[in-house]
Every structure is written in C-alpha cells, then in structure tokens.
C-alpha cells in the first residue's frame, strides 16, 4: 500500500507543531525567570491567547528542518523556532488591532483585543516581541554566543523597519497610494517574505552552516515566502471564510492590488509551479535529507487553507 | 569663583544628550542596512518623531557613565545607550496611544499617533523595539559576542513581560484593582525601575566588569530608579503642566495610588535623601571616577521637571 505523501507531510507538520506548542506553553508560563520581577497573570494569559491558537507553525517547522540539514543541536533549534513563532504571533496581534486591520476573529477565535482589551493586546504583542529576543540570547539556548548574537541580529533585521514592520507600514500606505507591481513585490517580500526567509536561514545559523549554505537556505526561504504570498492571495480570491477561519475577499474589498489581481489566478498557479521547482533545485545539494523541506515548499504552494 | 555643581552636571548631561541624539538621528536614517529590503520614509519619520524629541537622555547617560567606570569601549557604550533609548521611546509611543494613556502631547509636541496616525504609531513603536536589539547584536557594536548576547538578554528581560511591559500591564490593572503598598512598589520597580536598573548594569556589561561589580551597578540603578519614580510622583502632585510639558495631576485624577499619595510629600522627600545616600555609598569603591554618576543620582532625586 502506498501512503499519500501529502498526508504523510501534514502528519509530520502536525507532530512538529505539537512539540513547538508544548514548548511555547512552557515558556509563556507565569513563573518569573531569573532577573524578572513578576509575570502578571493577565498579560501572560493574553500572550498565550495570541500564541496558543492552533496555528500550523510553518515558520518553526522551517527552522527545525533547516537546522536538521546541518545536524544542529535540537534544543537550540527548538528554542529559536519558538522565538520566531512569538514574533510571528506578536505581528498578528498588532495587525488585528482596530487601528490596523480591525479583525475580530483569527482561526475562528476572538482576536486578543476582543478576548481581552486593546491596551492588553498592544502590551501582549510588545511582550512577545521582547521575549523572542530573550529566548534566543539566553544561555539556555545551547549555542556559542556568536551564533546567538547572529540569530538576534538576523531576526531583528527581518522583523524590523527594513523587514516585516516596514512591510506593514507599506501595506498601510498601499490603501492610499496604490503600489505598482514592483511596489507590491517589495511590500510582500518585507511583510511576509522576510520572516519566512529568516526561518530557513536561522536553521543554517543554528547548525553552523557555511556562508554559502546559509545564503542557499535564505534563498530557499525567499522562494517559498513568495509562494506563500501568492497562495495566500489566490486563497483570498477563491476560498470562503469558513475554510480559512478568517474573513476572505478582504483585499478586493479594501481595493488592495495583489499580483494575483493584476495577473489573474492562472498566471499565479504557473508562477507557483516555477517557485516550487526553484525551491527544490536549491535543496539538491542536500540530497534525500532535504525531503521534508521540499515537501514544505510544495505544501506552501498548494495549501487550501 | 566657584562653579555651581548642579549647573556643571546639567551642562555635561546636555552634552552627552547631544552625542546620543546625533547618533540616534544617524541610526534612524532611511538608507537600508545590509539585509534590510527598504526603510519606508513615513515609518522612519514616525520613529524619529518619537525619539528625537529633546529628551534628557538620562538612561543613555547612565549607560555611558557606568561604562566609563570600567574603561569600556566608547563606541560600544554609545551604541548600547542609543539602543536603550529606542526601547524607552517605543514604550512612550505605545503608552501615549488612545487605548493606553491617551496623551496628545509629549514634551509639548504632538505624540506620534497625533502627528501621524494610530496604526503608524503602533508600528513605529514596534520598529524601535526591534531595532534596539539589532543595534546591540550587530558586529558594529565592538564587543565580544558573549557581551552582545548578554546585553540583549538583560535588555529583553528588563523590558519584557517580567519587567517594563509587565509593569505597564500591572498599571492598567491598577485602575480597577487598587494595589497595596507592596503592589505599588512592585509595579513601579517593573514599569520604570527595570530599564533604569538595566542602564547602569549595561555599562558594567559593556566594560567587562566582574559579576560583583555588575551587581553593584545594578543595585545603584535600582536605587535611582526608585528615586526617579518618587520624584516623578512628587512632581505629578506639585508641579504645573507648563513646567512638565505634559499633563500633571493625572495620578490623582485617575484615582491612582502612589507612595507619595499614601505617605505624603514630606515622607517622600526624606526617602529621596536616603536613596541618594544609598546610591552614593554603592559607588564608594570607584572613588572620584564615579562623580558624574553620583551627581546623576542627586539630579534624579532633586529634578523639578
């Protein structure tokens, strides 16, 4: 009997997600760490609400599988993966705020400012972002200090004003000043691409990869980041809200141009094929060991929720 | 002719502030750093608006002077000082938001969400917080990687859910659940104390101080953090809005208990004398070299704006 490789990948992704979720739950507990004065229960509950939401944990998966290519320390990779997920979830909490996208639901659950209040949601996001750097820099992440510092720097650069936060700012601006194709590509590379690129590059840093290998993983990350966004734009156009667990058709409603709205779904589907091929080619030097990362690239391009 | 030592200190503080401001302006420019895709002009302008506001730069001053005790690298100390100021200013931007303190003015100028808009203010704060860790972790901060990692960790812990952000969360909660004296002390040690403590400890880390010296500087920071908050509460009770450049009497209006409202201004003034003496005693081992830090302790306790 042949087992369906998609089902096999999704099962493996879910297993990894459980490992990440367990660690996130533990890290976001209420016992203060050394040097912390106290962890207010209400704030920690809001942080957990924003993080422990049944996400697919795609970015942590990419960190873990990229790290595995280089026989990296598993505990170090897991901590970096959880830190990245904290950054991703902080960005969702702030993005959902009334002043930003004003979303009431995320994965079918009330967003943090709905379940708590706006002020608590702002602080929960701030707390998660700050804590992400704590997790990486801590000596409990069993890596030489130069790698911990390199990871902090790469994450800050991917998430900061020249990366994700900058992309969110461009996205706000796009409602008034419609970007052209080049502008859309830049916006998306920053808003969603930078963190996915970091996920793959981070595995290489954790594993002490060479500069060439690190660049190769980063390029792999860029390719699937692009694929992720194209698939997202396709889904926004074609899926219904129930499947997605959040509002769809929002781009069109907001008058936001995407590459899919410019070029149409068929163009997007053919781009996706090209990006997956490119991503797979980048992993050729790693042979069979890269099979889960290759499957991740296909999964990202073909996902339907 | 004798020169008034208060005037001498304030002149020195202003000179240091100019150095810090120049560097902040340079770091918050619009040319992307390596690994950044682009720095959106609007976002960077909002970040600069929140940072380049003529602040006294007390926290950077404490970093620089603490570092000088240990003959630390001046460039490294300056970069860490600017990173800390980015964290302080991000916290003010988010604190001023309508969902938080809802302040229209800061130092007599429109707050970031007034000068720009709420969404941009949220992102400007997020960008500054993220960039602070970039500044420290970057190899452009000429320190061994273990010190850069230690600084990232100490800053994240001081600013995160067990420090400043946690203190802000407790402060929100205090409007509904009045804290007792122990609760007020904890809240203030987290909300304002943790970052001032970090400022002094950071200088010791930059300078490669021993664990004992690092702890001594951290304790000095805690003492002046307490003094800072007592002086602030006294000012809120007694100063007028024009001197402060922001609304005063807000604590009483919000029904917020402070140690000063519990024990009265005379008690607070005598506490301040005790804290300054304690702070000065902690610096005895450093002899005359600590004179500017001692002056800073007195300045914090006696400031009238």
XYZ file of C-alpha atoms in Angstrom:
610
model
C 0.000 0.000 0.000
C 1.337 3.420 -0.937
C 0.940 6.150 1.638
C -0.073 9.545 0.277
C 2.956 11.828 0.659
C 0.773 14.884 1.285
C -0.888 13.130 4.208
C 2.496 11.996 5.465
C 3.851 15.553 5.328
C 0.826 17.050 7.053
C 1.038 14.468 9.819
C 4.703 15.261 10.309
C 3.969 19.009 10.309
C 1.302 18.457 12.989
C 3.704 16.445 15.134
C 6.293 19.211 14.920
C 3.587 21.771 15.718
C 2.725 19.873 18.895
C 6.346 19.921 20.021
C 6.538 23.658 19.357
C 3.189 24.309 21.070
C 4.267 22.393 24.182
C 7.442 24.422 24.407
C 5.620 27.715 23.808
C 3.158 26.875 26.593
C 6.065 26.194 28.923
C 8.000 29.354 28.001
C 4.892 31.516 28.397
C 4.152 30.305 31.928
C 3.736 32.624 34.877
C 6.832 31.795 36.933
C 9.317 34.625 36.553
C 12.728 33.818 35.114
C 15.908 34.970 36.830
C 16.030 38.765 36.606
C 12.272 39.093 36.060
C 10.340 40.691 38.907
C 6.934 39.107 38.265
C 4.855 37.938 35.311
C 1.383 39.458 35.533
C -1.181 36.679 35.014
C -3.490 38.748 32.828
C -0.677 39.763 30.466
C 0.681 36.229 30.204
C -2.844 34.921 29.528
C -3.201 37.426 26.674
C 0.208 36.424 25.292
C -0.782 32.746 25.437
C -4.121 33.532 23.786
C -2.277 35.143 20.898
C 0.212 32.307 20.537
C -1.524 29.041 21.501
C -4.110 29.252 18.767
C -3.632 26.009 16.875
C -1.509 27.587 14.147
C 0.259 25.333 11.666
C 3.648 26.524 12.986
C 5.050 26.651 9.488
C 7.869 29.045 10.380
C 9.055 26.924 13.338
C 8.871 23.866 11.074
C 11.163 25.561 8.587
C 13.642 26.426 11.344
C 13.656 22.863 12.656
C 14.003 21.183 9.251
C 16.632 23.637 8.010
C 18.607 23.081 11.194
C 18.326 19.311 10.766
C 20.151 19.565 7.416
C 23.228 20.638 9.369
C 22.863 18.208 12.284
C 22.191 21.200 14.530
C 21.510 20.911 18.242
C 17.802 20.085 18.522
C 17.177 22.058 21.693
C 18.778 25.168 20.191
C 16.734 24.809 17.019
C 13.523 24.361 19.034
C 14.160 27.492 21.099
C 14.899 29.574 18.003
C 11.763 28.141 16.371
C 9.607 29.184 19.345
C 11.191 32.645 19.386
C 10.305 33.114 15.727
C 6.734 31.988 16.370
C 6.491 34.593 19.168
C 7.494 37.268 16.648
C 5.011 35.995 14.065
C 2.183 35.920 16.633
C 3.015 39.391 18.001
C 2.705 40.728 14.451
C -0.728 39.103 14.094
C -1.930 40.556 17.409
C -0.904 44.083 16.407
C -2.171 43.595 12.823
C -5.615 42.628 14.140
C -5.964 45.809 16.259
C -8.800 48.228 15.424
C -6.294 50.854 14.242
C -4.757 48.308 11.850
C -6.811 45.558 10.110
C -9.569 45.613 12.750
C -10.200 41.867 12.797
C -12.446 40.237 15.399
C -11.569 36.652 14.556
C -8.370 34.717 13.975
C -8.592 30.969 13.340
C -12.226 31.158 14.366
C -11.386 32.527 17.825
C -11.702 36.091 19.145
C -8.568 38.117 18.472
C -6.573 39.220 21.538
C -8.105 42.707 21.734
C -11.577 41.103 21.580
C -10.854 38.418 24.181
C -9.062 40.955 26.428
C -8.916 44.644 25.507
C -6.947 46.870 23.173
C -4.364 48.034 25.693
C -3.671 44.464 26.799
C -3.352 43.376 23.160
C -0.786 46.099 22.476
C 1.226 45.028 25.537
C 0.865 41.318 24.766
C 2.370 41.960 21.329
C 5.155 44.060 22.817
C 5.812 41.356 25.397
C 6.033 38.585 22.798
C 8.383 40.555 20.575
C 10.666 41.353 23.501
C 10.541 37.821 24.850
C 11.556 36.379 21.470
C 14.969 38.014 21.791
C 15.219 36.785 25.388
C 14.661 33.188 24.253
C 17.430 33.346 21.648
C 20.011 35.302 23.662
C 19.599 33.191 26.815
C 22.433 30.743 27.537
C 19.672 28.143 27.837
C 19.863 28.157 24.034
C 22.850 25.813 23.738
C 24.824 27.651 21.089
C 28.096 29.593 21.109
C 27.473 33.275 21.877
C 28.434 34.358 18.355
C 25.611 32.266 16.892
C 23.093 33.567 19.429
C 24.126 37.127 18.565
C 23.948 36.375 14.817
C 20.436 34.961 15.246
C 19.284 38.007 17.240
C 20.649 40.274 14.525
C 19.125 38.333 11.634
C 15.741 38.160 13.368
C 15.757 41.855 14.280
C 16.635 42.776 10.708
C 13.935 40.501 9.247
C 11.265 41.758 11.664
C 12.286 45.414 11.941
C 11.726 48.621 9.960
C 13.626 47.256 6.933
C 11.668 43.991 7.063
C 8.294 42.918 8.439
C 7.361 46.122 10.299
C 8.422 48.153 7.270
C 6.219 45.916 5.116
C 3.253 46.524 7.407
C 3.878 50.272 7.076
C 3.975 49.967 3.269
C 0.768 47.964 3.439
C -0.998 50.760 5.356
C 0.241 53.221 2.788
C -0.953 50.993 -0.088
C -4.562 51.797 0.774
C -3.928 55.410 -0.257
C -1.040 55.159 -2.738
C -1.572 52.104 -4.910
C 1.802 50.464 -5.469
C 2.797 49.239 -8.933
C 3.982 45.673 -9.495
C 7.490 46.423 -8.225
C 5.976 48.064 -5.158
C 3.731 45.073 -4.457
C 6.674 42.682 -4.740
C 8.738 44.787 -2.315
C 5.846 45.132 0.121
C 5.229 41.388 0.185
C 8.920 40.480 0.410
C 9.032 42.639 3.530
C 5.642 41.954 5.135
C 5.540 38.168 4.846
C 8.714 37.180 2.996
C 11.364 38.401 5.418
C 10.257 36.224 8.336
C 9.924 33.067 6.187
C 13.354 33.737 4.695
C 14.703 34.157 8.246
C 13.120 30.844 9.299
C 15.196 28.925 6.755
C 18.345 30.980 7.247
C 18.044 30.571 11.032
C 18.304 26.793 10.738
C 21.571 27.240 8.878
C 22.898 29.650 11.530
C 21.901 27.308 14.365
C 23.695 24.485 12.585
C 26.865 26.455 11.953
C 26.486 26.248 8.171
C 28.983 27.913 5.840
C 28.179 31.361 4.430
C 27.306 29.749 1.082
C 24.946 27.249 2.658
C 23.377 29.959 4.777
C 22.733 32.020 1.637
C 21.298 28.976 -0.127
C 18.827 28.357 2.694
C 17.910 32.040 2.766
C 17.181 31.918 -0.982
C 15.088 28.816 -0.458
C 13.205 30.791 2.193
C 12.680 33.699 -0.202
C 11.254 31.376 -2.850
C 8.743 29.789 -0.503
C 7.960 33.184 1.000
C 6.909 34.351 -2.454
C 4.956 31.138 -2.978
C 3.275 31.568 0.404
C 2.079 35.043 -0.506
C 0.864 34.049 -3.977
C -1.051 31.128 -2.475
C -2.487 33.482 0.163
C -3.640 35.972 -2.465
C -5.159 33.140 -4.509
C -6.996 31.871 -1.439
C -8.238 35.347 -0.560
C -9.767 35.455 -4.048
C -11.189 31.945 -4.156
C -11.708 30.427 -0.695
C -14.637 31.008 1.606
C -14.375 32.391 5.125
C -15.332 29.114 6.778
C -12.393 27.190 5.321
C -9.981 29.989 6.229
C -11.290 30.691 9.763
C -10.996 34.393 8.952
C -12.566 36.914 6.615
C -11.737 36.445 2.912
C -12.103 38.697 -0.120
C -10.646 41.432 2.069
C -8.007 42.503 -0.434
C -10.559 43.205 -3.119
C -12.912 44.855 -0.621
C -10.073 47.120 0.541
C -9.172 47.844 -3.099
C -5.743 46.315 -2.484
C -3.882 45.197 -5.561
C -2.063 41.868 -5.376
C -0.021 40.084 -8.020
C -2.971 37.725 -8.426
C -5.428 40.570 -9.002
C -3.004 42.073 -11.564
C -2.212 38.896 -13.495
C -5.053 36.509 -12.701
C -5.211 33.096 -10.982
C -3.840 31.066 -13.894
C -0.687 33.158 -14.046
C -0.357 32.753 -10.275
C -0.697 28.981 -10.472
C 2.038 28.759 -13.085
C 4.275 31.061 -11.022
C 3.757 28.749 -8.074
C 4.959 25.756 -10.079
C 8.078 27.687 -11.045
C 8.779 28.764 -7.463
C 8.417 25.240 -6.112
C 10.832 23.960 -8.774
C 13.273 26.709 -7.911
C 12.975 25.902 -4.191
C 13.533 22.202 -4.832
C 16.560 22.907 -7.029
C 18.139 24.987 -4.275
C 17.985 21.968 -1.980
C 19.570 19.493 -4.441
C 22.998 19.602 -2.759
C 21.429 18.199 0.421
C 20.021 15.120 -1.312
C 17.422 13.000 0.427
C 17.895 14.737 3.758
C 16.016 17.728 2.380
C 12.854 15.764 1.595
C 10.739 17.340 4.349
C 11.807 20.858 3.354
C 10.961 20.074 -0.266
C 7.561 18.802 0.846
C 7.117 22.037 2.806
C 7.698 24.066 -0.363
C 5.027 22.059 -2.193
C 2.675 22.318 0.784
C 3.025 26.100 0.949
C 2.256 26.481 -2.759
C -0.671 24.063 -2.783
C -2.325 24.756 0.560
C -6.029 25.425 0.538
C -6.444 26.991 3.986
C 34.875 81.753 41.607
C 33.066 78.531 42.452
C 31.030 76.915 39.695
C 27.652 75.553 40.766
C 27.949 71.744 40.568
C 24.292 71.372 39.554
C 24.863 73.638 36.564
C 28.033 71.766 35.715
C 26.211 68.437 35.811
C 23.312 69.652 33.716
C 25.698 71.041 31.120
C 27.514 67.722 30.979
C 24.203 65.838 30.729
C 23.186 68.078 27.809
C 26.495 67.470 26.038
C 26.044 63.732 26.370
C 22.441 64.059 25.176
C 23.662 65.807 22.027
C 26.084 62.974 21.292
C 23.310 60.428 21.785
C 20.843 62.442 19.694
C 23.324 62.739 16.814
C 23.860 59.001 16.804
C 20.119 58.266 17.051
C 19.475 60.535 14.069
C 22.111 58.665 12.091
C 20.864 55.191 13.055
C 17.263 56.122 12.227
C 18.071 57.289 8.701
C 16.371 55.938 5.613
C 19.209 54.036 3.926
C 18.622 50.335 4.441
C 21.282 48.338 6.276
C 22.651 45.093 4.848
C 19.806 42.547 4.901
C 17.102 45.200 5.031
C 14.932 45.475 1.915
C 13.875 49.125 2.279
C 13.111 51.604 5.042
C 9.742 53.243 4.381
C 10.145 57.002 4.762
C 6.854 57.523 6.581
C 7.646 54.852 9.168
C 11.166 56.137 9.750
C 9.823 59.684 10.120
C 7.396 58.461 12.791
C 10.198 56.607 14.568
C 12.363 59.740 14.503
C 9.432 61.837 15.746
C 9.091 59.527 18.740
C 12.808 59.525 19.503
C 14.271 62.903 18.520
C 12.142 64.864 20.948
C 14.691 66.722 23.050
C 14.596 64.222 25.904
C 17.172 64.450 28.671
C 18.590 61.050 27.647
C 19.027 60.076 31.267
C 19.135 56.337 30.560
C 21.818 56.678 27.857
C 23.765 58.927 30.234
C 23.694 56.201 32.873
C 24.938 53.628 30.348
C 27.788 55.872 29.228
C 28.905 56.864 32.720
C 28.619 53.335 34.107
C 30.646 52.053 31.176
C 33.282 54.747 31.764
C 33.908 53.344 35.273
C 35.283 50.231 33.598
C 37.210 51.944 30.772
C 34.736 50.411 28.351
C 34.914 50.937 24.596
C 33.189 54.271 23.973
C 31.623 53.294 20.658
C 30.150 50.130 22.162
C 28.749 52.076 25.112
C 27.246 54.693 22.801
C 25.506 52.074 20.663
C 24.071 50.312 23.705
C 22.972 53.690 25.081
C 21.102 54.509 21.850
C 19.502 51.047 21.792
C 18.186 51.597 25.309
C 16.799 54.993 24.347
C 14.973 53.342 21.410
C 13.327 50.964 23.890
C 12.412 53.805 26.252
C 10.922 55.854 23.404
C 8.969 52.908 21.975
C 7.384 52.450 25.393
C 6.359 56.115 25.464
C 4.840 55.917 21.962
C 2.734 52.896 22.908
C 1.900 54.347 26.352
C 0.558 57.509 24.724
C -1.860 55.607 22.429
C -5.617 56.212 22.832
C -6.100 52.660 24.152
C -3.442 53.292 26.815
C -2.865 56.714 28.455
C -4.402 58.640 25.526
C -1.964 61.555 25.605
C -1.918 64.183 22.858
C 1.277 65.892 23.966
C 4.737 64.771 24.977
C 7.372 67.413 25.774
C 4.981 69.994 24.377
C 4.869 68.298 20.950
C 2.120 66.142 19.408
C 2.533 62.478 20.314
C 3.306 60.099 17.433
C -0.302 58.987 16.895
C -1.331 62.654 16.768
C 1.447 63.736 14.398
C 0.907 60.619 12.229
C -1.886 58.141 12.985
C -2.555 55.309 15.397
C -1.506 52.475 13.105
C 1.767 54.223 12.261
C 2.402 54.874 15.958
C 1.928 51.191 16.783
C 4.355 50.210 14.014
C 6.854 52.948 14.925
C 6.970 51.555 18.465
C 7.330 48.003 17.183
C 10.085 49.142 14.823
C 12.043 50.909 17.563
C 11.829 47.953 19.919
C 13.008 45.557 17.218
C 15.759 47.885 16.036
C 17.136 48.232 19.573
C 18.128 44.565 19.537
C 19.607 44.994 16.058
C 21.841 47.822 17.303
C 23.224 45.743 20.169
C 23.634 42.424 18.346
C 25.295 43.953 15.275
C 29.042 43.384 14.981
C 29.275 47.147 14.519
C 28.986 47.174 18.316
C 32.661 46.442 19.034
C 32.265 43.899 21.793
C 32.896 40.146 22.030
C 29.780 38.182 21.017
C 29.214 36.930 24.562
C 28.822 40.502 25.815
C 26.490 41.427 22.964
C 24.365 38.366 23.762
C 24.424 39.176 27.500
C 23.269 42.738 26.757
C 20.437 41.530 24.519
C 19.301 39.157 27.248
C 19.494 41.712 30.056
C 17.624 44.298 27.980
C 14.938 41.827 26.901
C 14.418 40.738 30.490
C 14.253 44.340 31.768
C 11.837 45.422 29.028
C 9.743 42.268 28.670
C 6.748 40.699 30.429
C 8.685 40.298 33.697
C 9.919 43.898 33.536
C 8.692 47.081 31.858
C 5.861 45.610 29.750
C 4.687 43.640 32.778
C 4.736 46.867 34.796
C 2.606 48.595 32.174
C 0.137 45.706 32.378
C 0.012 45.997 36.180
C -0.511 49.729 35.780
C -3.556 49.153 33.550
C -4.910 46.736 36.100
C -4.296 49.218 38.951
C -7.138 51.391 37.673
C -9.576 48.610 38.579
C -7.799 46.704 41.348
C -6.067 49.196 43.619
C -2.710 47.747 44.617
C -1.499 47.925 48.214
C 1.894 49.400 49.086
C 3.737 46.187 48.141
C 1.858 46.121 44.854
C 2.742 49.736 44.086
C 6.424 49.088 44.794
C 6.410 46.045 42.511
C 4.552 47.891 39.748
C 7.000 50.792 39.816
C 10.089 48.588 40.022
C 8.862 46.943 36.830
C 7.356 49.865 34.910
C 10.119 52.436 35.389
C 12.726 50.762 37.597
C 13.766 47.845 35.402
C 15.020 49.944 32.493
C 16.960 52.352 34.748
C 18.497 49.398 36.537
C 19.440 47.941 33.155
C 21.037 51.249 32.106
C 23.553 51.044 34.941
C 24.076 47.298 34.680
C 24.606 47.617 30.915
C 27.597 49.891 31.432
C 29.170 47.210 33.597
C 28.485 44.517 30.974
C 29.915 46.664 28.171
C 33.009 47.234 30.277
C 33.500 43.569 31.135
C 33.027 44.165 34.864
C 33.130 41.296 37.359
C 29.838 39.736 38.481
C 30.141 41.599 41.810
C 30.684 44.944 40.109
C 27.838 44.273 37.708
C 25.524 43.564 40.648
C 26.717 46.719 42.417
C 25.905 48.863 39.387
C 22.526 47.145 39.028
C 21.752 47.957 42.686
C 22.808 51.541 42.107
C 20.381 51.559 39.176
C 17.586 50.182 41.346
C 18.148 52.889 43.957
C 17.980 55.708 41.447
C 15.063 54.018 39.696
C 13.130 54.225 42.948
C 14.252 57.824 43.445
C 13.197 58.655 39.883
C 9.696 57.336 40.482
C 9.299 59.071 43.866
C 10.445 62.353 42.328
C 8.018 61.796 39.444
C 5.114 61.160 41.803
C 6.061 64.253 43.837
C 6.156 66.332 40.653
C 2.810 64.979 39.490
C 1.384 66.216 42.790
C 3.111 69.595 42.933
C 4.312 70.825 39.524
C 2.222 72.586 36.922
C 1.718 71.327 33.381
C 3.755 74.110 31.802
C 6.965 73.187 33.634
C 6.462 69.497 32.842
C 5.481 69.848 29.167
C 2.755 67.280 29.806
C -0.418 66.957 31.860
C 0.080 66.803 35.651
C -2.178 65.739 38.495
C -3.070 62.752 36.322
C -2.450 60.169 39.031
C -4.930 61.757 41.404
C -7.431 62.355 38.593
C -7.164 58.687 37.599
C -7.531 57.653 41.246
C -4.094 56.040 41.068
C -2.386 55.496 44.386
C 1.335 56.278 44.564
C 3.715 56.001 47.504
C 3.564 59.788 47.715
C -0.238 59.827 47.873
C -0.088 57.147 50.604
C 2.635 58.693 52.780
C 2.716 62.361 51.816
C 5.350 64.615 50.260
C 7.464 65.040 53.404
C 7.912 61.296 53.756
C 8.817 61.133 50.063
C 11.455 63.853 50.429
C 13.099 62.050 53.313
C 13.027 58.762 51.370
C 14.741 60.534 48.498
C 17.576 61.660 50.776
C 18.023 58.070 51.949
C 18.034 56.688 48.406
C 20.619 59.195 47.215
C 22.864 58.330 50.161
C 22.444 54.633 49.409
C 23.242 55.216 45.738
C 26.347 57.244 46.617
C 27.534 54.578 49.080
C 27.261 51.896 46.392
C 29.698 53.880 44.260
C 32.308 54.386 47.008
C 34.626 51.647 45.675
C 35.018 53.608 42.427
C 36.259 56.757 44.152
C 36.365 60.034 42.249
C 35.717 58.388 38.909
C 32.083 57.934 39.922
C 31.462 61.629 40.485
C 29.188 62.077 37.439
C 27.109 59.030 38.358
C 26.779 60.357 41.908
C 25.676 63.693 40.509
C 23.145 61.836 38.358
C 21.648 60.228 41.462
C 21.254 63.631 43.100
C 19.854 65.111 39.896
C 17.226 62.375 39.585
C 16.057 62.894 43.166
C 16.006 66.681 43.030
C 14.773 67.337 39.499
C 11.877 69.724 39.111
C 10.813 68.863 35.552
